[in-house]
Amino acid sequence: MVCGTTSDAGKSTLVVGLCRLLSRQGISVAPFKGQNMSLNSMVTTEGAEIGRAQWIQAIAARAEPEAAMNPVLLKPTSDRSSQVILMGRPLSTQSAAPYQRSKAGLLPVVDGALEDLRSRFDVVICEGAGSPAEINLLENDIVNLGLAQRAGIPAVLVGDIHRGGVFAHLYGTVAVLPDDLRPLIKAFIINMFRGDPDLLGDAMDQLETRCGVPTLGVMPYLPGLVLDAEDSLHRMLAALTDAPNPSGEQLDVAVVRMPRLSNFTDFDPLLVEPGVAVRFIEHPSALGDPDLIVLPGTKSTVADLEWLRSGGLLEAIEMRRRTTNPPVVLGICGGFQMLGHHILDPEGVESTEADTSALGWLPLQTLFHADKTTLLRSGMSSAGHEVSGYEIRHGRTVPDTGWQQWLVVDDSEPDEVESAQSGDGLVFGTSLHGLFEADAFRAAFLDHVAQMRRRGWRPTGASFSAARERQIDAVADACEQHLDLGALWRLIELGALSDS
């Protein structure tokens, strides 16, 4: 098990590297996270919804992603409640306190999913959540050391030195753990180190003397690393800017950062395109004069539509759309639903509003149902390019008079639409996530934006899948170079013995 002293200490990325490192050696390996809280999710081939981090970890392991790899997924619907996804399917929406009381009933499911994976794979790399030292959450633990204890799994503890105070974080985590859980921490890993490792001196030896836990290694900071994870949006934002981008041949993409933004990995493929700048914006002053404005996916479409209106950002976008050289607008999933005339939710699936007036930029309306659609999809764009993606939605979007199809998706329901476009080529929408991962489609769409905006940008033939593989391999290379592999293999063997 890979635990962290804090959220975003690097657990997800380290599991990616370890999965690829083991896979390179011909070992069948699978990732596992008992409980994940994230609005960044993915659909498996059997239509189950799991955390995006476990999906990319499975890709790193060269294993087929499946529901057992993330048996519990929590998708926040507000500051105090989340939709609970159990083994890939919606279970209920609960606030924090009732959910904590219900975890005892989830223990058999989570433990059973881990046992199932261990019966089919040589090695399972488990990821913890947050910190294992959250002593207020130890009862009925389904994701950290309680799970490791029941399964007989050794754990390593990762600390992010970039945050500062890493030695106190590592020592303090071990110190605050109950006596029965403390021995499960077999080693430390220091992550995100920049500079000369000699500056660390004998700090790791001192740490081992104080708490009896050795350090497996010091992982370097890997610049430009953007891998699918549940909470990596701030890392992407740190690499981008909120300021309007200069004109010229570069394409300026402004993504509206809604309060309940989901599936922000939709925009990862844009980061591999030379000459494309991606910005996440929240305020009218940050809009500038973008070439493409994206209304992204959201877990709460009506609430985020109201946020868009009340903060003045919608007014700023509408003003930009009335200029002589307006931007192209793209809506994805919840953003697609906003582009229609009405959002109907008589059952209160996502909102207390039964009928909400939407933007009216496409002749559509959306009706919410309790049943959730989770599907992998493929098809063709109206320009003849292959597309593929996935749907995670409650809303069913139906056309009004005058709608124009954008994507022809296989096995579509006859009374629903997965996409639409305006006749002037300035507004597009789709319920499919992940479209930009298709290189030819992405290049053609961006080329259309450039032509509409009279920019000199042209496609370069960049491959997103190749870029993703390079990043996975870079993490695995760093693990191989900077970790004590002999000690790591002994820990893996220790976990295997407990399963025999």
Short mmCIF file of C-alpha atoms in Angstrom, two decimals:
data_model
loop_
_atom_site.label_atom_id
_atom_site.label_comp_id
_atom_site.label_asym_id
_atom_site.label_seq_id
_atom_site.Cartn_x
_atom_site.Cartn_y
_atom_site.Cartn_z
CA MET A 1 0.00 0.00 0.00
CA VAL A 2 1.16 3.51 -0.88
CA CYS A 3 -0.01 6.03 1.74
CA GLY A 4 0.72 9.75 1.90
CA THR A 5 1.34 12.20 4.70
CA THR A 6 -1.15 14.56 3.03
CA SER A 7 -3.50 14.69 0.09
CA ASP A 8 -1.59 15.15 -3.17
CA ALA A 9 1.68 13.90 -1.72
CA GLY A 10 2.16 11.95 -4.94
CA LYS A 11 0.49 8.63 -4.12
CA SER A 12 -1.39 8.29 -7.41
CA THR A 13 1.66 9.12 -9.52
CA LEU A 14 3.90 6.78 -7.56
CA VAL A 15 1.43 3.92 -8.06
CA VAL A 16 1.50 4.69 -11.81
CA GLY A 17 5.28 4.34 -11.81
CA LEU A 18 5.30 1.15 -9.74
CA CYS A 19 2.63 -0.46 -11.92
CA ARG A 20 4.61 0.24 -15.07
CA LEU A 21 7.89 -0.83 -13.45
CA LEU A 22 6.43 -4.21 -12.49
CA SER A 23 4.69 -4.65 -15.83
CA ARG A 24 8.01 -4.15 -17.62
CA GLN A 25 9.30 -7.20 -15.78
CA GLY A 26 6.47 -9.41 -16.95
CA ILE A 27 4.61 -9.31 -13.63
CA SER A 28 0.83 -9.09 -13.79
CA VAL A 29 -0.06 -6.11 -11.62
CA ALA A 30 -3.27 -4.25 -10.80
CA PRO A 31 -3.99 -0.97 -8.97
CA PHE A 32 -6.54 -0.70 -6.18
CA LYS A 33 -8.09 2.12 -4.17
CA GLY A 34 -10.83 1.16 -1.76
CA GLN A 35 -12.42 4.61 -1.69
CA ASN A 36 -11.77 7.54 -3.97
CA MET A 37 -13.33 11.01 -3.75
CA SER A 38 -13.18 12.68 -7.14
CA LEU A 39 -15.20 14.35 -9.87
CA ASN A 40 -12.64 13.01 -12.31
CA SER A 41 -13.90 9.59 -13.33
CA MET A 42 -13.80 7.16 -16.24
CA VAL A 43 -15.96 4.39 -17.69
CA THR A 44 -14.71 0.81 -18.05
CA THR A 45 -15.58 -1.53 -20.91
CA GLU A 46 -18.38 -3.08 -18.82
CA GLY A 47 -19.89 0.39 -18.22
CA ALA A 48 -18.69 0.79 -14.62
CA GLU A 49 -17.60 4.19 -13.32
CA ILE A 50 -14.25 4.35 -11.49
CA GLY A 51 -11.80 7.05 -10.49
CA ARG A 52 -9.69 8.36 -13.32
CA ALA A 53 -6.53 7.79 -11.26
CA GLN A 54 -7.21 4.05 -11.05
CA TRP A 55 -7.94 4.00 -14.77
CA ILE A 56 -4.56 5.50 -15.69
CA GLN A 57 -2.86 3.24 -13.14
CA ALA A 58 -4.42 0.25 -14.90
CA ILE A 59 -3.15 1.59 -18.24
CA ALA A 60 0.31 1.86 -16.69
CA ALA A 61 -0.01 -1.74 -15.50
CA ARG A 62 -1.17 -2.80 -18.99
CA ALA A 63 -4.29 -4.23 -17.34
CA GLU A 64 -7.92 -3.78 -18.32
CA PRO A 65 -9.54 -1.20 -15.98
CA GLU A 66 -12.41 -2.66 -13.94
CA ALA A 67 -14.76 -1.78 -11.10
CA ALA A 68 -12.87 -3.90 -8.55
CA MET A 69 -9.93 -1.50 -8.82
CA ASN A 70 -12.03 1.28 -7.21
CA PRO A 71 -15.04 -0.27 -5.46
CA VAL A 72 -16.19 2.99 -3.79
CA LEU A 73 -16.16 6.32 -5.64
CA LEU A 74 -17.51 9.47 -3.99
CA LYS A 75 -18.53 12.26 -6.38
CA PRO A 76 -19.16 15.51 -4.46
CA THR A 77 -22.49 17.18 -5.24
CA SER A 78 -22.01 19.98 -2.69
CA ASP A 79 -19.65 20.89 0.14
CA ARG A 80 -21.37 18.35 2.41
CA SER A 81 -22.74 15.57 0.22
CA SER A 82 -21.58 13.14 -2.44
CA GLN A 83 -23.02 10.62 -4.83
CA VAL A 84 -21.81 7.18 -3.76
CA ILE A 85 -20.75 4.88 -6.60
CA LEU A 86 -20.44 1.25 -5.47
CA MET A 87 -18.69 -1.22 -7.77
CA GLY A 88 -19.16 1.18 -10.64
CA ARG A 89 -22.90 1.87 -10.14
CA PRO A 90 -24.75 4.70 -8.33
CA LEU A 91 -25.87 3.67 -4.85
CA SER A 92 -27.16 6.86 -3.19
CA THR A 93 -26.39 10.49 -2.40
CA GLN A 94 -25.30 10.98 1.20
CA SER A 95 -23.91 13.69 3.41
CA ALA A 96 -20.67 13.08 5.28
CA ALA A 97 -21.96 11.92 8.67
CA PRO A 98 -24.47 9.32 7.35
CA TYR A 99 -21.85 8.04 4.94
CA GLN A 100 -19.36 7.49 7.76
CA ARG A 101 -22.01 5.52 9.63
CA SER A 102 -22.71 3.41 6.53
CA LYS A 103 -19.09 2.37 5.91
CA ALA A 104 -19.40 -0.77 8.03
CA GLY A 105 -21.73 -2.12 5.35
CA LEU A 106 -19.16 -1.36 2.65
CA LEU A 107 -16.32 -3.27 4.31
CA PRO A 108 -17.22 -6.67 2.83
CA VAL A 109 -17.53 -5.20 -0.67
CA VAL A 110 -14.19 -3.37 -0.53
CA ASP A 111 -12.31 -6.25 1.11
CA GLY A 112 -13.89 -8.67 -1.36
CA ALA A 113 -12.84 -6.57 -4.35
CA LEU A 114 -9.23 -6.52 -3.13
CA GLU A 115 -9.28 -10.27 -2.47
CA ASP A 116 -10.64 -10.85 -5.96
CA LEU A 117 -7.83 -8.83 -7.57
CA ARG A 118 -5.19 -10.61 -5.48
CA SER A 119 -6.51 -13.95 -6.69
CA ARG A 120 -6.04 -12.92 -10.34
CA PHE A 121 -2.88 -10.78 -10.33
CA ASP A 122 0.66 -11.44 -9.13
CA VAL A 123 0.83 -8.06 -7.38
CA VAL A 124 -1.76 -5.46 -6.36
CA ILE A 125 -0.54 -1.94 -5.58
CA CYS A 126 -3.03 -0.28 -3.22
CA GLU A 127 -3.35 3.47 -2.89
CA GLY A 128 -4.43 5.13 0.32
CA ALA A 129 -6.44 8.34 0.57
CA GLY A 130 -5.48 11.61 2.24
CA SER A 131 -3.45 10.67 5.30
CA PRO A 132 -3.61 7.34 7.20
CA ALA A 133 -3.28 9.35 10.42
CA GLU A 134 -6.79 10.85 10.24
CA ILE A 135 -7.56 9.38 13.65
CA ASN A 136 -11.17 10.58 13.46
CA LEU A 137 -11.78 8.26 10.48
CA LEU A 138 -10.08 5.05 11.58
CA GLU A 139 -13.27 3.18 12.44
CA ASN A 140 -14.40 0.95 9.55
CA ASP A 141 -11.45 2.12 7.43
CA ILE A 142 -11.91 1.00 3.83
CA VAL A 143 -8.99 2.79 2.18
CA ASN A 144 -5.97 3.22 4.45
CA LEU A 145 -4.18 1.16 7.08
CA GLY A 146 -7.32 -0.49 8.44
CA LEU A 147 -7.73 -2.12 5.03
CA ALA A 148 -4.02 -2.96 4.92
CA GLN A 149 -4.21 -4.56 8.36
CA ARG A 150 -7.14 -6.79 7.43
CA ALA A 151 -5.42 -7.85 4.20
CA GLY A 152 -1.94 -8.26 5.71
CA ILE A 153 -0.39 -5.67 3.38
CA PRO A 154 2.78 -3.67 4.19
CA ALA A 155 2.68 0.07 3.51
CA VAL A 156 5.08 2.78 2.41
CA LEU A 157 4.49 6.40 3.39
CA VAL A 158 5.12 9.19 0.87
CA GLY A 159 5.89 12.78 1.86
CA ASP A 160 6.09 15.80 -0.46
CA ILE A 161 9.27 17.71 0.37
CA HIS A 162 8.20 20.55 -1.93
CA ARG A 163 5.57 21.56 0.65
CA GLY A 164 8.19 21.90 3.39
CA GLY A 165 8.26 20.11 6.74
CA VAL A 166 8.50 16.65 5.17
CA PHE A 167 10.46 15.07 8.03
CA ALA A 168 7.93 16.29 10.59
CA HIS A 169 5.12 15.01 8.35
CA LEU A 170 6.68 11.55 8.09
CA TYR A 171 7.63 11.29 11.77
CA GLY A 172 4.33 12.78 12.98
CA THR A 173 2.22 10.45 10.86
CA VAL A 174 3.90 7.39 12.36
CA ALA A 175 3.78 8.85 15.87
CA VAL A 176 0.05 9.58 15.85
CA LEU A 177 -0.96 6.16 14.53
CA PRO A 178 -2.43 3.64 16.99
CA ASP A 179 -0.03 0.98 18.23
CA ASP A 180 -1.62 -1.78 16.14
CA LEU A 181 -1.33 0.19 12.86
CA ARG A 182 2.10 1.79 13.33
CA PRO A 183 4.10 -1.36 12.42
CA LEU A 184 2.41 -1.51 9.02
CA ILE A 185 4.51 1.47 7.84
CA LYS A 186 7.62 -0.30 6.59
CA ALA A 187 9.34 2.51 4.68
CA PHE A 188 9.28 6.18 3.72
CA ILE A 189 9.57 7.74 0.27
CA ILE A 190 10.43 11.42 -0.07
CA ASN A 191 8.80 12.90 -3.17
CA MET A 192 9.09 16.00 -5.36
CA PHE A 193 12.69 16.85 -4.46
CA ARG A 194 14.41 19.63 -6.41
CA GLY A 195 18.11 20.40 -6.22
CA ASP A 196 21.15 18.56 -4.91
CA PRO A 197 20.26 15.42 -2.86
CA ASP A 198 23.47 15.89 -0.87
CA LEU A 199 21.70 18.78 0.87
CA LEU A 200 19.60 16.21 2.73
CA GLY A 201 22.71 15.02 4.56
CA ASP A 202 21.98 12.31 7.11
CA ALA A 203 18.38 13.41 7.67
CA MET A 204 16.98 10.03 6.57
CA ASP A 205 19.30 8.20 8.97
CA GLN A 206 18.21 10.50 11.80
CA LEU A 207 14.58 9.86 10.90
CA GLU A 208 15.10 6.10 11.01
CA THR A 209 16.85 6.39 14.37
CA ARG A 210 13.91 8.34 15.78
CA CYS A 211 11.05 6.16 14.53
CA GLY A 212 12.60 2.96 13.20
CA VAL A 213 11.40 3.41 9.62
CA PRO A 214 13.95 3.45 6.77
CA THR A 215 13.68 5.58 3.62
CA LEU A 216 13.40 3.76 0.31
CA GLY A 217 14.55 6.72 -1.73
CA VAL A 218 14.12 10.33 -2.79
CA MET A 219 11.97 10.84 -5.90
CA PRO A 220 12.80 13.92 -7.98
CA TYR A 221 10.40 16.58 -9.11
CA LEU A 222 9.34 15.72 -12.68
CA PRO A 223 8.53 18.96 -14.54
CA GLY A 224 5.61 19.05 -16.95
CA LEU A 225 4.01 15.91 -15.54
CA VAL A 226 0.23 15.92 -16.10
CA LEU A 227 -1.28 12.48 -15.48
CA ASP A 228 -4.92 11.65 -14.88
CA ALA A 229 -5.60 11.91 -11.16
CA GLU A 230 -8.45 12.70 -8.82
CA ASP A 231 -7.05 15.94 -7.45
CA SER A 232 -4.42 17.15 -9.90
CA LEU A 233 -6.33 20.16 -11.28
CA HIS A 234 -4.31 22.59 -9.19
CA ARG A 235 -1.11 21.18 -10.71
CA MET A 236 -2.48 21.79 -14.17
CA LEU A 237 -3.51 25.28 -13.11
CA ALA A 238 -0.05 25.96 -11.74
CA ALA A 239 1.36 25.33 -15.19
CA LEU A 240 -1.19 27.59 -16.88
CA THR A 241 -2.22 31.20 -16.56
CA ASP A 242 -5.44 33.02 -15.75
CA ALA A 243 -4.45 36.09 -17.78
CA PRO A 244 -5.73 36.75 -21.33
CA ASN A 245 -3.34 35.38 -23.91
CA PRO A 246 -1.84 37.57 -26.66
CA SER A 247 -3.17 37.18 -30.18
CA GLY A 248 -1.12 35.93 -33.11
CA GLU A 249 -0.80 32.43 -34.46
CA GLN A 250 -1.23 30.82 -31.05
CA LEU A 251 -4.72 29.50 -30.22
CA ASP A 252 -6.14 30.77 -26.95
CA VAL A 253 -8.49 28.30 -25.20
CA ALA A 254 -10.43 29.56 -22.18
CA VAL A 255 -12.05 26.82 -20.05
CA VAL A 256 -14.64 28.07 -17.57
CA ARG A 257 -13.62 26.75 -14.17
CA MET A 258 -17.04 26.05 -12.70
CA PRO A 259 -17.36 25.33 -8.96
CA ARG A 260 -18.28 21.69 -9.59
CA LEU A 261 -16.03 21.14 -12.60
CA SER A 262 -15.70 17.46 -13.49
CA ASN A 263 -13.57 15.43 -15.88
CA PHE A 264 -11.03 18.21 -16.41
CA THR A 265 -8.77 15.59 -18.03
CA ASP A 266 -10.80 16.35 -21.18
CA PHE A 267 -8.27 19.14 -21.73
CA ASP A 268 -5.05 17.21 -21.17
CA PRO A 269 -4.73 16.45 -24.91
CA LEU A 270 -4.71 20.18 -25.69
CA LEU A 271 -1.56 20.54 -23.61
CA VAL A 272 0.43 18.40 -26.08
CA GLU A 273 -0.47 20.64 -29.03
CA PRO A 274 2.24 23.17 -29.89
CA GLY A 275 0.81 26.65 -30.23
CA VAL A 276 -2.31 25.97 -28.10
CA ALA A 277 -2.58 27.78 -24.76
CA VAL A 278 -5.16 26.55 -22.24
CA ARG A 279 -6.46 28.80 -19.47
CA PHE A 280 -8.97 28.10 -16.70
CA ILE A 281 -11.00 31.22 -15.94
CA GLU A 282 -13.40 32.17 -13.17
CA HIS A 283 -13.90 35.93 -13.53
CA PRO A 284 -15.06 38.23 -16.35
CA SER A 285 -11.77 40.15 -16.15
CA ALA A 286 -9.88 36.98 -17.13
CA LEU A 287 -11.89 36.28 -20.29
CA GLY A 288 -9.89 38.40 -22.74
CA ASP A 289 -10.41 37.56 -26.40
CA PRO A 290 -10.15 33.74 -26.58
CA ASP A 291 -10.45 31.74 -29.76
CA LEU A 292 -12.29 28.89 -28.05
CA ILE A 293 -14.47 29.08 -24.93
CA VAL A 294 -15.26 25.75 -23.27
CA LEU A 295 -18.16 25.11 -20.90
CA PRO A 296 -16.91 21.87 -19.33
CA GLY A 297 -18.53 18.99 -17.52
CA THR A 298 -20.04 19.63 -14.11
CA LYS A 299 -21.65 17.50 -11.40
CA SER A 300 -24.34 20.17 -10.80
CA THR A 301 -25.44 21.67 -14.10
CA VAL A 302 -28.17 24.01 -12.84
CA ALA A 303 -26.17 25.31 -9.88
CA ASP A 304 -23.15 26.02 -12.05
CA LEU A 305 -25.32 27.69 -14.69
CA GLU A 306 -26.58 30.03 -11.99
CA TRP A 307 -22.97 30.68 -10.92
CA LEU A 308 -22.08 31.49 -14.53
CA ARG A 309 -24.91 34.04 -14.67
CA SER A 310 -24.58 35.62 -11.25
CA GLY A 311 -20.84 36.28 -11.42
CA GLY A 312 -20.95 38.26 -14.66
CA LEU A 313 -18.91 35.77 -16.68
CA LEU A 314 -21.88 34.82 -18.88
CA GLU A 315 -22.49 38.49 -19.70
CA ALA A 316 -18.82 38.88 -20.66
CA ILE A 317 -19.02 35.81 -22.92
CA GLU A 318 -22.20 37.05 -24.58
CA MET A 319 -20.58 40.41 -25.26
CA ARG A 320 -17.62 38.68 -26.86
CA ARG A 321 -20.00 36.59 -28.99
CA ARG A 322 -21.55 39.79 -30.37
CA THR A 323 -18.26 41.09 -31.76
CA THR A 324 -17.30 40.97 -35.45
CA ASN A 325 -14.84 38.14 -34.79
CA PRO A 326 -16.58 36.01 -32.15
CA PRO A 327 -15.02 32.98 -30.44
CA VAL A 328 -16.08 29.38 -31.01
CA VAL A 329 -17.96 27.88 -28.04
CA LEU A 330 -17.82 24.22 -27.03
CA GLY A 331 -19.99 22.62 -24.35
CA ILE A 332 -19.14 19.20 -22.90
CA CYS A 333 -21.64 17.09 -20.93
CA GLY A 334 -23.07 19.56 -18.38
CA GLY A 335 -21.78 22.41 -20.55
CA PHE A 336 -23.63 20.84 -23.48
CA GLN A 337 -26.84 20.78 -21.43
CA MET A 338 -26.39 24.48 -20.65
CA LEU A 339 -26.30 25.32 -24.38
CA GLY A 340 -29.92 24.22 -24.94
CA HIS A 341 -33.16 26.08 -24.23
CA HIS A 342 -34.30 24.28 -21.07
CA ILE A 343 -33.06 21.91 -18.37
CA LEU A 344 -35.93 19.89 -16.92
CA ASP A 345 -35.50 18.09 -13.59
CA PRO A 346 -38.98 17.23 -12.25
CA GLU A 347 -37.61 14.37 -10.09
CA GLY A 348 -34.99 16.55 -8.40
CA VAL A 349 -32.08 14.41 -9.59
CA GLU A 350 -29.56 17.27 -9.60
CA SER A 351 -31.56 20.36 -8.70
CA THR A 352 -34.59 21.63 -6.84
CA GLU A 353 -35.62 23.53 -10.00
CA ALA A 354 -38.07 21.58 -12.16
CA ASP A 355 -37.56 23.81 -15.22
CA THR A 356 -34.50 26.01 -15.75
CA SER A 357 -34.06 28.34 -18.70
CA ALA A 358 -30.67 27.60 -20.24
CA LEU A 359 -28.57 29.62 -22.70
CA GLY A 360 -30.55 28.83 -25.84
CA TRP A 361 -27.51 28.75 -28.13
CA LEU A 362 -28.48 25.32 -29.54
CA PRO A 363 -32.02 24.03 -30.26
CA LEU A 364 -32.07 21.37 -27.54
CA GLN A 365 -33.47 20.62 -24.13
CA THR A 366 -32.34 18.21 -21.42
CA LEU A 367 -34.49 16.06 -19.13
CA PHE A 368 -32.88 14.55 -16.04
CA HIS A 369 -33.62 10.97 -14.98
CA ALA A 370 -32.50 9.02 -11.92
CA ASP A 371 -30.97 6.34 -14.13
CA LYS A 372 -27.35 7.07 -14.94
CA THR A 373 -25.74 6.50 -18.35
CA THR A 374 -22.13 5.25 -18.21
CA LEU A 375 -20.94 4.10 -21.62
CA LEU A 376 -17.91 4.01 -23.86
CA ARG A 377 -18.87 5.47 -27.25
CA SER A 378 -17.39 5.76 -30.73
CA GLY A 379 -18.45 7.18 -34.06
CA MET A 380 -17.61 9.80 -36.69
CA SER A 381 -17.65 13.57 -36.78
CA SER A 382 -19.63 15.38 -39.48
CA ALA A 383 -16.26 16.14 -41.11
CA GLY A 384 -15.46 12.42 -41.37
CA HIS A 385 -13.01 11.94 -38.48
CA GLU A 386 -13.21 8.97 -36.11
CA VAL A 387 -14.19 9.89 -32.56
CA SER A 388 -14.32 7.99 -29.31
CA GLY A 389 -15.16 8.95 -25.77
CA TYR A 390 -17.30 8.10 -22.78
CA GLU A 391 -20.56 9.29 -21.26
CA ILE A 392 -21.28 9.81 -17.55
CA ARG A 393 -24.62 11.56 -17.23
CA HIS A 394 -28.12 11.60 -15.80
CA GLY A 395 -29.55 14.05 -18.34
CA ARG A 396 -31.11 12.95 -21.65
CA THR A 397 -30.77 15.64 -24.30
CA VAL A 398 -33.40 15.77 -27.03
CA PRO A 399 -33.48 17.99 -30.13
CA ASP A 400 -35.82 20.83 -31.00
CA THR A 401 -36.63 21.99 -34.51
CA GLY A 402 -33.61 23.07 -36.52
CA TRP A 403 -30.87 21.15 -34.72
CA GLN A 404 -27.80 20.00 -36.64
CA GLN A 405 -25.83 16.88 -35.81
CA TRP A 406 -22.10 17.16 -35.11
CA LEU A 407 -21.06 13.61 -34.17
CA VAL A 408 -22.64 10.39 -35.43
CA VAL A 409 -22.32 8.06 -32.46
CA ASP A 410 -22.83 4.29 -32.69
CA ASP A 411 -25.86 2.75 -30.95
CA SER A 412 -27.49 6.09 -30.20
CA GLU A 413 -30.98 6.16 -28.75
CA PRO A 414 -33.45 7.33 -31.42
CA ASP A 415 -34.93 10.15 -29.33
CA GLU A 416 -31.65 11.44 -27.84
CA VAL A 417 -28.70 13.39 -29.23
CA GLU A 418 -25.08 13.11 -28.11
CA SER A 419 -24.00 16.23 -29.98
CA ALA A 420 -25.10 19.27 -31.96
CA GLN A 421 -23.64 22.25 -33.79
CA SER A 422 -24.91 25.62 -34.89
CA GLY A 423 -25.32 26.48 -38.54
CA ASP A 424 -22.72 29.24 -38.37
CA GLY A 425 -19.99 26.89 -37.08
CA LEU A 426 -19.53 28.85 -33.85
CA VAL A 427 -21.27 26.65 -31.24
CA PHE A 428 -20.66 22.94 -30.66
CA GLY A 429 -21.80 20.62 -27.91
CA THR A 430 -21.53 16.98 -26.94
CA SER A 431 -22.24 14.66 -24.03
CA LEU A 432 -19.02 12.74 -24.74
CA HIS A 433 -15.93 13.19 -22.61
CA GLY A 434 -12.46 12.38 -23.92
CA LEU A 435 -13.03 13.46 -27.53
CA PHE A 436 -9.76 15.35 -27.80
CA GLU A 437 -7.75 12.17 -27.22
CA ALA A 438 -8.43 11.28 -30.88
CA ASP A 439 -5.53 13.03 -32.60
CA ALA A 440 -7.06 13.53 -36.06
CA PHE A 441 -10.36 14.81 -34.65
CA ARG A 442 -8.60 17.17 -32.23
CA ALA A 443 -6.41 18.57 -35.00
CA ALA A 444 -9.38 19.09 -37.32
CA PHE A 445 -11.50 20.81 -34.65
CA LEU A 446 -8.69 23.15 -33.62
CA ASP A 447 -8.00 23.89 -37.28
CA HIS A 448 -11.68 24.84 -37.65
CA VAL A 449 -11.35 27.19 -34.66
CA ALA A 450 -8.24 28.75 -36.21
CA GLN A 451 -9.98 29.31 -39.52
CA MET A 452 -13.07 30.82 -37.90
CA ARG A 453 -10.86 33.18 -35.92
CA ARG A 454 -8.48 33.84 -38.82
CA ARG A 455 -5.45 32.55 -36.92
CA GLY A 456 -2.35 31.14 -38.56
CA TRP A 457 -2.28 28.01 -36.36
CA ARG A 458 -2.03 24.66 -38.15
CA PRO A 459 -1.98 21.06 -36.84
CA THR A 460 1.40 19.52 -36.10
CA GLY A 461 0.47 15.82 -35.93
CA ALA A 462 1.02 15.58 -32.15
CA SER A 463 0.08 12.22 -30.58
CA PHE A 464 -1.61 12.35 -27.20
CA SER A 465 -1.36 8.61 -26.51
CA ALA A 466 2.39 8.71 -27.21
CA ALA A 467 2.77 11.70 -24.88
CA ARG A 468 0.86 9.87 -22.13
CA GLU A 469 3.05 6.78 -22.53
CA ARG A 470 6.18 8.91 -22.30
CA GLN A 471 4.96 10.41 -19.04
CA ILE A 472 4.11 7.00 -17.56
CA ASP A 473 7.52 5.68 -18.56
CA ALA A 474 9.21 8.77 -17.11
CA VAL A 475 7.66 8.05 -13.70
CA ALA A 476 8.67 4.38 -13.93
CA ASP A 477 12.22 5.37 -14.92
CA ALA A 478 12.44 7.68 -11.90
CA CYS A 479 11.23 4.88 -9.59
CA GLU A 480 13.83 2.52 -11.03
CA GLN A 481 16.62 5.05 -10.65
CA HIS A 482 15.83 6.59 -7.27
CA LEU A 483 14.22 3.85 -5.14
CA ASP A 484 15.92 0.93 -3.37
CA LEU A 485 14.43 -1.75 -5.59
CA GLY A 486 15.79 -4.61 -3.49
CA ALA A 487 13.98 -3.30 -0.41
CA LEU A 488 10.87 -2.64 -2.50
CA TRP A 489 10.79 -6.20 -3.86
CA ARG A 490 11.11 -7.55 -0.31
CA LEU A 491 8.05 -5.55 0.75
CA ILE A 492 6.12 -6.86 -2.25
CA GLU A 493 7.11 -10.42 -1.35
CA LEU A 494 6.02 -9.80 2.24
CA GLY A 495 2.57 -8.82 1.00
CA ALA A 496 2.45 -11.85 -1.28
CA LEU A 497 3.27 -14.19 1.60
CA SER A 498 0.31 -12.81 3.57
CA ASP A 499 -1.96 -13.76 0.67
CA SER A 500 -0.69 -17.32 0.32
#
